[in-house]
CSV table of C-alpha atoms in Angstrom, one decimal:
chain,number,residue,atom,x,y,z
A,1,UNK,CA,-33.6,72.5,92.9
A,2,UNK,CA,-29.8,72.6,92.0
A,3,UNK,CA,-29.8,69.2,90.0
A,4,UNK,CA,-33.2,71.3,87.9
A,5,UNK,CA,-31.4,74.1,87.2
A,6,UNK,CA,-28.2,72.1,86.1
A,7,UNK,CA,-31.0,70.3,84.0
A,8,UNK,CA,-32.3,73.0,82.1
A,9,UNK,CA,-29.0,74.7,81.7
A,10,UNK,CA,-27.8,72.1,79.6
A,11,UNK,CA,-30.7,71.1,77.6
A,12,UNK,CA,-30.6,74.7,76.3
A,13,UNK,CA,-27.2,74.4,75.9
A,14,UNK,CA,-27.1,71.6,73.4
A,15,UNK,CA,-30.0,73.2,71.6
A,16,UNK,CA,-27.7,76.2,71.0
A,17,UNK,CA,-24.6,73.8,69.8
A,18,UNK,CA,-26.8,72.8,67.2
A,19,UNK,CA,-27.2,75.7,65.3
A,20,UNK,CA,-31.5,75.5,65.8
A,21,UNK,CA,-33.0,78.7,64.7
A,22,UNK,CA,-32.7,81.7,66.9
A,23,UNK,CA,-36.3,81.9,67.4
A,24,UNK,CA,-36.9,78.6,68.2
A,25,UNK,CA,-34.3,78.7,70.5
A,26,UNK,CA,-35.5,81.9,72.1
A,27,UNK,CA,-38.9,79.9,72.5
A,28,UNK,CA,-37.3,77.5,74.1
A,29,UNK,CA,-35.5,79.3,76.7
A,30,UNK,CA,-38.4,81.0,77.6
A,31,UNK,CA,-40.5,78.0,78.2
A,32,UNK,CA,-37.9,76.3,79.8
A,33,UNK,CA,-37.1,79.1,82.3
A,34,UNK,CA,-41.1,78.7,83.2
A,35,UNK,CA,-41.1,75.7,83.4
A,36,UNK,CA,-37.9,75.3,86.1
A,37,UNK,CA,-38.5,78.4,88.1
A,38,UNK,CA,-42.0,77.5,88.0
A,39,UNK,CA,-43.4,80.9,87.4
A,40,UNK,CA,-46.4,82.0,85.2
A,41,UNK,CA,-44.8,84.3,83.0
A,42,UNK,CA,-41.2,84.9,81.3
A,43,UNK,CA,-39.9,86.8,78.4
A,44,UNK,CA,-37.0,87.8,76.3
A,45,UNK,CA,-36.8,91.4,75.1
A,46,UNK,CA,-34.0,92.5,72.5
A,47,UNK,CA,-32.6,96.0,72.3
A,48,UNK,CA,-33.0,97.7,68.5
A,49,UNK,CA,-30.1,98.8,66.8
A,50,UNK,CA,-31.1,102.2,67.1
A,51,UNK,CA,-31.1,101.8,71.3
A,52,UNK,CA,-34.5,103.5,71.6
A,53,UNK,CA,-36.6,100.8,72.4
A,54,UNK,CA,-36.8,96.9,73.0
A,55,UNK,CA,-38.9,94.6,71.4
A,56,UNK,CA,-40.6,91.5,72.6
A,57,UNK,CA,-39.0,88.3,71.1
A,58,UNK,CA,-40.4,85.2,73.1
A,59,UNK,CA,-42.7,85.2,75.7
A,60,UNK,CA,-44.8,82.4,77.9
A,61,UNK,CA,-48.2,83.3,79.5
A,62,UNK,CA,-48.8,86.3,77.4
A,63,UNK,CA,-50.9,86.9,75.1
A,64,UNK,CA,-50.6,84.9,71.5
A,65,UNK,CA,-50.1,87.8,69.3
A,66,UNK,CA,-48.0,89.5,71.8
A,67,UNK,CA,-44.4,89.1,70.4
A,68,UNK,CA,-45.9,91.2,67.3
A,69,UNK,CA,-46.8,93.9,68.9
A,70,UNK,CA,-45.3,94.6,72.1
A,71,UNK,CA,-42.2,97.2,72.2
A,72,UNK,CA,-41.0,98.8,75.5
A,73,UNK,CA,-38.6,102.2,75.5
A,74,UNK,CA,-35.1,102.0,76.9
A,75,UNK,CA,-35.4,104.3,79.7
A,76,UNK,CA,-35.0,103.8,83.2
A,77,UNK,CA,-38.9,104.1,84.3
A,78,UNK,CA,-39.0,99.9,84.1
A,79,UNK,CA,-36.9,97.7,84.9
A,80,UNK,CA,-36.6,95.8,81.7
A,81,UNK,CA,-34.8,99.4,80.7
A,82,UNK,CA,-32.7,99.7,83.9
A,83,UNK,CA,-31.6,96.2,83.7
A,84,UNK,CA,-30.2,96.9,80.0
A,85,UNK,CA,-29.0,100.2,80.5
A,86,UNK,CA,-27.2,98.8,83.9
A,87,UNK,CA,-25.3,95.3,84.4
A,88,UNK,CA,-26.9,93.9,87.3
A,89,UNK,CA,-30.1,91.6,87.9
A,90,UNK,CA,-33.4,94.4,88.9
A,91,UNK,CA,-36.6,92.7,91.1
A,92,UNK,CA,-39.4,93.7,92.5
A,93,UNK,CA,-40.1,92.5,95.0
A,94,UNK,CA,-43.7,93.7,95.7
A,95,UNK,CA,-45.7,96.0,92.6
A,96,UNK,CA,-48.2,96.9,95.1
A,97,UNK,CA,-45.5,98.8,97.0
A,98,UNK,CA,-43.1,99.7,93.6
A,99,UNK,CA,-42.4,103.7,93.2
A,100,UNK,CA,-38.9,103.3,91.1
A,101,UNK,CA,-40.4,102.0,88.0
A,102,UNK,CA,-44.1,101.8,86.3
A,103,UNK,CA,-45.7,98.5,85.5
A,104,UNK,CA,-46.4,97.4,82.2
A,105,UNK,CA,-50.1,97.3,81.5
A,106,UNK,CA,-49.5,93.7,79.9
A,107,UNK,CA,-48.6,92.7,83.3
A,108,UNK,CA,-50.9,94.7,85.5
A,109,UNK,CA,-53.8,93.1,83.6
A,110,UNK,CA,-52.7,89.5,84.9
A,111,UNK,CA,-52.1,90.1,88.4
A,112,UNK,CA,-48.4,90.0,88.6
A,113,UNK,CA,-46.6,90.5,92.0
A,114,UNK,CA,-42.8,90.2,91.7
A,115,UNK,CA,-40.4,90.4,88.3
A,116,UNK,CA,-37.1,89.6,88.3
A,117,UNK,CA,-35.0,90.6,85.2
A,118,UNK,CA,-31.2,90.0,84.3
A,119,UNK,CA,-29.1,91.3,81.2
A,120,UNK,CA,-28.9,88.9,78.3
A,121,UNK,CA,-25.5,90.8,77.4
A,122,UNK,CA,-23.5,91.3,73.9
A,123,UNK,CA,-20.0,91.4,72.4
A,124,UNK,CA,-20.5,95.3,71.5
A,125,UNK,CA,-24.3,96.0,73.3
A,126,UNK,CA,-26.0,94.0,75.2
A,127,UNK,CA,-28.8,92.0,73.5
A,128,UNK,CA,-31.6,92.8,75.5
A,129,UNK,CA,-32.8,91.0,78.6
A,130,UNK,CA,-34.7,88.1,80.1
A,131,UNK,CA,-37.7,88.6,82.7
A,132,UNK,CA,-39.8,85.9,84.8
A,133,UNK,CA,-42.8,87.3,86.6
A,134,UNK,CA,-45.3,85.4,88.9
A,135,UNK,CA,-48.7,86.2,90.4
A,136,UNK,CA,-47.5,86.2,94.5
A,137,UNK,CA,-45.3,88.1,96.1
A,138,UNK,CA,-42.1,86.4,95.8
A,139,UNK,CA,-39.0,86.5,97.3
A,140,UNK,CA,-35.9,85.0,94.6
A,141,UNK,CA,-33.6,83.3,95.5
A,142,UNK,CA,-29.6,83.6,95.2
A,143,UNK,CA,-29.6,80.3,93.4
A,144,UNK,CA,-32.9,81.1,91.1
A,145,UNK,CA,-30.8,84.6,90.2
A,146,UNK,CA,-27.8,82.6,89.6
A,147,UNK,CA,-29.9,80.3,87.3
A,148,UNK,CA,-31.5,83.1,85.5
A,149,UNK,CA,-28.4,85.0,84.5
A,150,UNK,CA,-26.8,81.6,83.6
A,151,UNK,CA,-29.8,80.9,80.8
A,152,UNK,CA,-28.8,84.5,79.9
A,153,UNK,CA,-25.4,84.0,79.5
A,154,UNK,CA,-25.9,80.7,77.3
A,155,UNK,CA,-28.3,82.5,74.9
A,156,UNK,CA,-26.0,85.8,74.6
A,157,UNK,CA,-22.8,82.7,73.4
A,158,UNK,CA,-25.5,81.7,70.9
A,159,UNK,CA,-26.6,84.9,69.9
A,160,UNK,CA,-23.0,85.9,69.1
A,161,UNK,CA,-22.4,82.5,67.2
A,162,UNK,CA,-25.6,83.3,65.2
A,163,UNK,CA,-24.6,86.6,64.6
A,164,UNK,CA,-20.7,85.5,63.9
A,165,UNK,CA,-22.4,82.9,61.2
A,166,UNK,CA,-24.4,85.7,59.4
A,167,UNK,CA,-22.0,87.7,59.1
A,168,UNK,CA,-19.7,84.7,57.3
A,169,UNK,CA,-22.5,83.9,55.5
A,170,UNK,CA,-23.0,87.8,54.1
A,171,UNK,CA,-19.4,87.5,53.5
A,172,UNK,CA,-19.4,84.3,51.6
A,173,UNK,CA,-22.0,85.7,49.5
A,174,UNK,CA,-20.6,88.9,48.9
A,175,UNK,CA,-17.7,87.2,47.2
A,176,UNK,CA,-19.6,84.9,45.9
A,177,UNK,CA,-21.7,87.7,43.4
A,178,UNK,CA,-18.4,89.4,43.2
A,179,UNK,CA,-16.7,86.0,41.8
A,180,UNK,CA,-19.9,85.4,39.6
A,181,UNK,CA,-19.5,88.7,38.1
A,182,UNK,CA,-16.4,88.6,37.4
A,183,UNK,CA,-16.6,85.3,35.5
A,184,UNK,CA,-20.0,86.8,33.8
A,185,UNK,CA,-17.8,89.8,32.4
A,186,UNK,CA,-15.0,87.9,31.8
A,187,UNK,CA,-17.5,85.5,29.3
A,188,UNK,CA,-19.3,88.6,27.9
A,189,UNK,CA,-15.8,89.8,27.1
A,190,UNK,CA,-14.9,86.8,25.5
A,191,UNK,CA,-18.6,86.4,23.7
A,192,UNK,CA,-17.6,89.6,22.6
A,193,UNK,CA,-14.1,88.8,20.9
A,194,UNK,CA,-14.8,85.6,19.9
A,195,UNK,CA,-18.4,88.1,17.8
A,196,UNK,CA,-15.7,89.9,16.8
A,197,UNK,CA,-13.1,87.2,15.2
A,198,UNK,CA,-16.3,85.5,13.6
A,199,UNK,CA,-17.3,89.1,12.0
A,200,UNK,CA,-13.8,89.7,10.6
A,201,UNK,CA,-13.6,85.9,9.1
A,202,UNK,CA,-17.0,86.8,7.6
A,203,UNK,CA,-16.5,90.2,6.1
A,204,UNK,CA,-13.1,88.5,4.3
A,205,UNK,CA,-14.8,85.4,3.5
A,206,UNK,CA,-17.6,87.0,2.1
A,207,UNK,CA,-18.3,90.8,1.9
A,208,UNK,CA,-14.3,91.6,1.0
A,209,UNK,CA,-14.0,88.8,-1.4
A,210,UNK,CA,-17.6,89.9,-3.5
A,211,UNK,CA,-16.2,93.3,-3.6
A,212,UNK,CA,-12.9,92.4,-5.3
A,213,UNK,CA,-15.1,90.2,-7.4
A,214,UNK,CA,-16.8,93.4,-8.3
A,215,UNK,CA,-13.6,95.4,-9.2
A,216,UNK,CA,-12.8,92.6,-11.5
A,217,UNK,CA,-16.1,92.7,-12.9
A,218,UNK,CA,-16.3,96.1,-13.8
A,219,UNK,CA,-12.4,96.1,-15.4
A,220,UNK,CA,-13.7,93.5,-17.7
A,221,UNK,CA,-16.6,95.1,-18.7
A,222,UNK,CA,-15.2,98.5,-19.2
A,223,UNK,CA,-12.7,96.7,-21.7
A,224,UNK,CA,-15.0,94.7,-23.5
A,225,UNK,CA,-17.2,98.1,-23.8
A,226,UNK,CA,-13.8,99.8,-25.2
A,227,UNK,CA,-13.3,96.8,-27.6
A,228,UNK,CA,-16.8,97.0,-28.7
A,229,UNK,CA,-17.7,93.7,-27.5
A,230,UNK,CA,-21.6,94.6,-25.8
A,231,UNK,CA,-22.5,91.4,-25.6
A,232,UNK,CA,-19.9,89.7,-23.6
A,233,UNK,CA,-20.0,93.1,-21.9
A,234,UNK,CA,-23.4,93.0,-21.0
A,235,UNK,CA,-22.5,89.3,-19.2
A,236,UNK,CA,-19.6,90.9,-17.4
A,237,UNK,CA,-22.1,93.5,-15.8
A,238,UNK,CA,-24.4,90.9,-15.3
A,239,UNK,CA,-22.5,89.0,-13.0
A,240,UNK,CA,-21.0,92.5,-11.5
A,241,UNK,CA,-25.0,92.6,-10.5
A,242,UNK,CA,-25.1,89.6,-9.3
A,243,UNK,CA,-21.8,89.7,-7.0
A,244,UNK,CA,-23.0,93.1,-5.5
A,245,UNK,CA,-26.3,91.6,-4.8
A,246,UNK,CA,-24.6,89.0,-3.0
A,247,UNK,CA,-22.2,91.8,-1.1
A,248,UNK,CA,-25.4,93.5,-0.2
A,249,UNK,CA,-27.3,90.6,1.4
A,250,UNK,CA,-24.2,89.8,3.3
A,251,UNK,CA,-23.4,93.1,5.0
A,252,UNK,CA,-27.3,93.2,5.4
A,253,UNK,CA,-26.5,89.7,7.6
A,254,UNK,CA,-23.9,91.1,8.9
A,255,UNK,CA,-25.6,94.5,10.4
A,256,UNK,CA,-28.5,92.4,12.0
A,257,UNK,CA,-25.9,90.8,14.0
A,258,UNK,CA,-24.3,93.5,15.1
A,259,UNK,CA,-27.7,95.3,16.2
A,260,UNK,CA,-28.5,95.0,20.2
A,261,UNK,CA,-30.1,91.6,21.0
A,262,UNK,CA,-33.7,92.1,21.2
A,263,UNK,CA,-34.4,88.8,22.4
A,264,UNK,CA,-34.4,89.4,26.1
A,265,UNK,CA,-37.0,92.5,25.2
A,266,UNK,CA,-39.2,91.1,22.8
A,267,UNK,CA,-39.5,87.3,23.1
A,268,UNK,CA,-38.5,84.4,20.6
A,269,UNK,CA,-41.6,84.8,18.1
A,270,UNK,CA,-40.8,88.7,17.8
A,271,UNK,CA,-37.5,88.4,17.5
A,272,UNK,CA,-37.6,85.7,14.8
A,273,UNK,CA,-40.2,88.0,13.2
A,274,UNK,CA,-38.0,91.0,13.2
A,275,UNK,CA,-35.0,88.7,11.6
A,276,UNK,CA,-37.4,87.5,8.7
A,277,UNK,CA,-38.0,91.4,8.2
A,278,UNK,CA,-34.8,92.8,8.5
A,279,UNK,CA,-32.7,89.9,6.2
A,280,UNK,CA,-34.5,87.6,4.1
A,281,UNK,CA,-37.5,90.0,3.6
A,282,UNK,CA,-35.1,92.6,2.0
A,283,UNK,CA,-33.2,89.9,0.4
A,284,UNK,CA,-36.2,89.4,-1.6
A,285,UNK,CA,-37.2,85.6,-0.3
A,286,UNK,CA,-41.3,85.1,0.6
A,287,UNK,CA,-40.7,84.7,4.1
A,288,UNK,CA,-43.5,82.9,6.3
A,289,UNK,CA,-43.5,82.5,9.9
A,290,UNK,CA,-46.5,80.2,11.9
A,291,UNK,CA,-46.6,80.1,15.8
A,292,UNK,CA,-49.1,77.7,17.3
A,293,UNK,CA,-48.9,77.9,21.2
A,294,UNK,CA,-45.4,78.9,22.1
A,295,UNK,CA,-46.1,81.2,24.9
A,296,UNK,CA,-43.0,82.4,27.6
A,297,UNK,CA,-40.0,79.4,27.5
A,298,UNK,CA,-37.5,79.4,29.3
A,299,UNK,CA,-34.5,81.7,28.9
A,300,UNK,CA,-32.0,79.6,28.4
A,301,UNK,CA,-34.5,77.1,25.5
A,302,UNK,CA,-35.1,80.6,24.0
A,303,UNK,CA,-31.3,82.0,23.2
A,304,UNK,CA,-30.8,78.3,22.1
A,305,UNK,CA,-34.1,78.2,19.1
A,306,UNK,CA,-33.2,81.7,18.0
A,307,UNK,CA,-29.6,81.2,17.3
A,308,UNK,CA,-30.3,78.1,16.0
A,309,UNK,CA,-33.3,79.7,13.3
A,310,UNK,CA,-30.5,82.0,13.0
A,311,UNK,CA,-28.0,79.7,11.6
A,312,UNK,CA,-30.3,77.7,9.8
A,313,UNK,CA,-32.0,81.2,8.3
A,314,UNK,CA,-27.7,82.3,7.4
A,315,UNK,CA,-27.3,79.0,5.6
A,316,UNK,CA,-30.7,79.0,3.4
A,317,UNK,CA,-29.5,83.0,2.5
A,318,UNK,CA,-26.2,82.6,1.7
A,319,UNK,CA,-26.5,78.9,0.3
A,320,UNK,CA,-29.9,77.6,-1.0
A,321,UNK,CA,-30.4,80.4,-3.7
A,322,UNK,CA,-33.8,79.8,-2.4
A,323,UNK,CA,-37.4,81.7,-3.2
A,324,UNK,CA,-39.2,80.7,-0.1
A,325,UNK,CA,-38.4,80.2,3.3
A,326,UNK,CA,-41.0,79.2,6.2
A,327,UNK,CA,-40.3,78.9,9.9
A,328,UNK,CA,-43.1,77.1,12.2
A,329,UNK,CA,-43.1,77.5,16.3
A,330,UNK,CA,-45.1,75.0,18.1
A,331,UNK,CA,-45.4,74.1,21.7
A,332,UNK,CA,-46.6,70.1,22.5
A,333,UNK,CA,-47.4,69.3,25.9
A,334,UNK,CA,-43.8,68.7,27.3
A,335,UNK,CA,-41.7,70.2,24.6
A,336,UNK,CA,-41.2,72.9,21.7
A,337,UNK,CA,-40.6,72.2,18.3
A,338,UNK,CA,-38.4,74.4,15.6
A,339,UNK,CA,-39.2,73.4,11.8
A,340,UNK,CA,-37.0,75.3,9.2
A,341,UNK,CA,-37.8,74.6,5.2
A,342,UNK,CA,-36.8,76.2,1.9
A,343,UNK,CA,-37.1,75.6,-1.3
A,344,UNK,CA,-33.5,76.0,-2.8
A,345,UNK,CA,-31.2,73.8,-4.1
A,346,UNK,CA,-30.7,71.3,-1.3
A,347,UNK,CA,-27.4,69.5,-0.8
A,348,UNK,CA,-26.3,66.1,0.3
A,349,UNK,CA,-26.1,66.1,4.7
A,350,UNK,CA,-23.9,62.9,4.9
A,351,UNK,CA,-20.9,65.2,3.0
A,352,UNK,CA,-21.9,68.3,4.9
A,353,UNK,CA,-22.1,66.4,8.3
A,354,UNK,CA,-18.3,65.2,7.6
A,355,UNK,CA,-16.9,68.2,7.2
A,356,UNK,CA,-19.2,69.9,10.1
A,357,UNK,CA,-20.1,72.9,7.2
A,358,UNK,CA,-22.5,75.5,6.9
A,359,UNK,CA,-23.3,76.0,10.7
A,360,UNK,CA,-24.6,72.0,11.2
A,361,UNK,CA,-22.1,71.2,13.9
A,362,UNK,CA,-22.9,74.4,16.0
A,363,UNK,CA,-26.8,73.6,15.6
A,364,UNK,CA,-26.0,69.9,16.6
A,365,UNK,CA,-24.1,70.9,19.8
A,366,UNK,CA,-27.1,73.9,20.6
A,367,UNK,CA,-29.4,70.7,20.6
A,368,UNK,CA,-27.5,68.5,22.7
A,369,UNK,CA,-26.9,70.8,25.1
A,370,UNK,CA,-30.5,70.7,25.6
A,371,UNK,CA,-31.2,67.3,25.2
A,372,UNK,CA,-33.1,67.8,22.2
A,373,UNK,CA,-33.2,66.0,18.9
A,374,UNK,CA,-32.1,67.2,15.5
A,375,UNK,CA,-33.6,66.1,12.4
A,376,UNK,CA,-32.2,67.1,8.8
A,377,UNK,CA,-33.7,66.3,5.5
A,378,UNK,CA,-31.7,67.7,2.2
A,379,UNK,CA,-31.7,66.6,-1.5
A,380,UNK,CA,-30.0,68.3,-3.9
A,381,UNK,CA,-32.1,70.2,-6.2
A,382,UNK,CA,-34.7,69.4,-3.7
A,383,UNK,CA,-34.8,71.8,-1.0
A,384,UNK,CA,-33.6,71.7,3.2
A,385,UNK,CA,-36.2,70.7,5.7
A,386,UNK,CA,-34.8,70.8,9.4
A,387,UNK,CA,-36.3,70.2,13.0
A,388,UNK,CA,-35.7,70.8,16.6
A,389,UNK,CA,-37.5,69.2,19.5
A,390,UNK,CA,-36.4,70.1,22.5
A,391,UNK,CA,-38.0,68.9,26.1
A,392,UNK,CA,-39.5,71.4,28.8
């Protein structure tokens, strides 16, 4: 019987050096404490946090659903609550004859006779406890007792090393979000300045630059007026027209990027609709959008098509001098496609691909990042055609 028990003890001991799943292992005990001490029923009960009652957590020879369902208060009228609430092993001996503690029904249905129950105990609490009952009247022995709190003593090291992992485990992830956030506002910070350097370069490139271009403008044509010269005058005010025209579309550019992103709340199609609207439709270019399929992509394909619509869309407004401007959306069976075409005055792509100008290089890397493909057709005097493929 000895050389059994010794058996038993260390199977269940390597299954809890390595690291099965608490449950399975509490299955495991439970069947193996059956299956040694040879008795027809066994169970492991763990105490709730809250100490009011214990829970069933493995069983053998009770019902299926039993574990589910059955829950047991921590009081001293059984002596699966004694045996928690005290230290040392309770049995009964004889049910027939029992007047300290009441029978579970569970076990009153099947005929038991005799229980034995030992403490499964805990660093802080004890976990709960571990039962065998049988269908005779049974007297246990020393040994069988020593066996049982033994199994009870291996699961409460493995309940404390499962316990110690989860808590490292909560830990690591803890630090982990906290790590990730950081880094996520540390980029948002530095999306933020690097928005910011790219505005100021922008409004001195462009918005500052027309406006001083204005002042000039209107000093020349208020002398020419004062000389009498209307004619060249009217020229001067003619390109003071133009240049605030210019101003205006850019500090319209410039406010739609500085509005909240609506990307995230709207989708791709809407949000390129609401660009078309807010920019190019107020900068007086016929503006035509067609969607055939697109449907939810994923976030990160997205961000990439509308910033790159909404370089290619800064480069027709600011360069082309174009009249018309149409963006097409289609979804194929494994990718998405972005088709950008104006009618303006083209340029030559081999010179602009040198020098990585007008936003090219930016749309190139967007693409790459996604393992896409970029196709660009310009001719001066001809107007810009550009595509983007990108897989899903």
């Amino acid at each position: 019987m000895y050389a059994r028990h010794q058996a038993a003890l260390v199977e269940l001991t390597q299954a809890a050096l390595s690291n099965t799943d608490l449950s399975v292992l509490l299955r495991r005990a439970a069947v193996l404490v059956a299956d040694t001490l040879a008795v027809a029923y066994s169970a492991i009960w763990e105490l709730l946090p809250d100490h009011s009652r214990l829970v069933l957590r493995s069983a053998v020879g009770w019902q299926d659903d039993a574990t589910a369902r059955m829950t047991v208060a921590l009081a001293k009228t059984s002596p699966i609550g004694t045996t928690v609430l005290g230290s040392a092993p309770v049995i009964v001996a004889d049910w027939l004859s029992e007047t300290r503690f009441m029978q579970l029904p569970a076990l009153t249905d099947h005929g038991v006779l005799s229980s034995l129950t030992v403490v499964v105990p805990g660093q802080t609490r004890p976990f709960g406890c571990l039962g065998v009952d049988v269908t005779a009247i049974r007297m246990f022995s020393d040994e069988e007792i020593c066996f049982l709190q033994a199994v009870a003593n291996v699961l409460a090291l493995a309940i404390e090393r499962f316990e110690s992992n989860l808590a490292i485990e909560r830990r690591v992830e803890e630090r982990t979000r906290a790590i990730e956030q950081l880094l996520v506002a540390a980029a948002q910070e530095q999306a933020v300045l690097e928005e910011r350097q790219r505005l100021a370069r922008d409004l001195h490139d462009s918005v500052i630059q027309a406006l001083y271009s204005v002042t000039l403008h209107a000093q020349g044509a208020r002398r020419l007026l004062a000389s009498g010269e209307l004619s060249t005058a009217a020229d001067a005010l003619r390109g003071l027209q133009d240049t605030a025209q210019e101003a205006l579309d850019e500090m319209r550019l410039l406010i739609f990027d500085l509005r909240p992103p609506i990307l995230e709340q709207v989708g791709l199609v809407a949000a390129v609709q609401a660009r078309l609207n807010a920019v190019e439709g107020r900068a007086n270019l016929q503006t035509k959008l067609i969607v055939d399929g697109v449907g939810d992509l994923p976030s990160l394909v997205e961000q990439a098509l509308y910033r790159i619509a909404q370089e290619s869309l800064n480069n027709t407004l600011k360069h082309a001098h174009a009249q018309h401007v149409t963006v097409r959306l289609r979804r194929a069976a494994t990718a998405v496609l972005l088709e950008i075409s104006d009618d303006g005055v083209g340029f030559d792509p081999a010179t602009a691909g040198e020098t990585g100008g007008m936003g090219l290089r930016g749309i190139a890397e967007r693409v790459a990042q996604l393992d896409g493909t970029f196709i660009l057709q310009s001719v001066p005097g001809a107007g810009t055609w550009l595509s983007v493929e990108v897989p899903l």
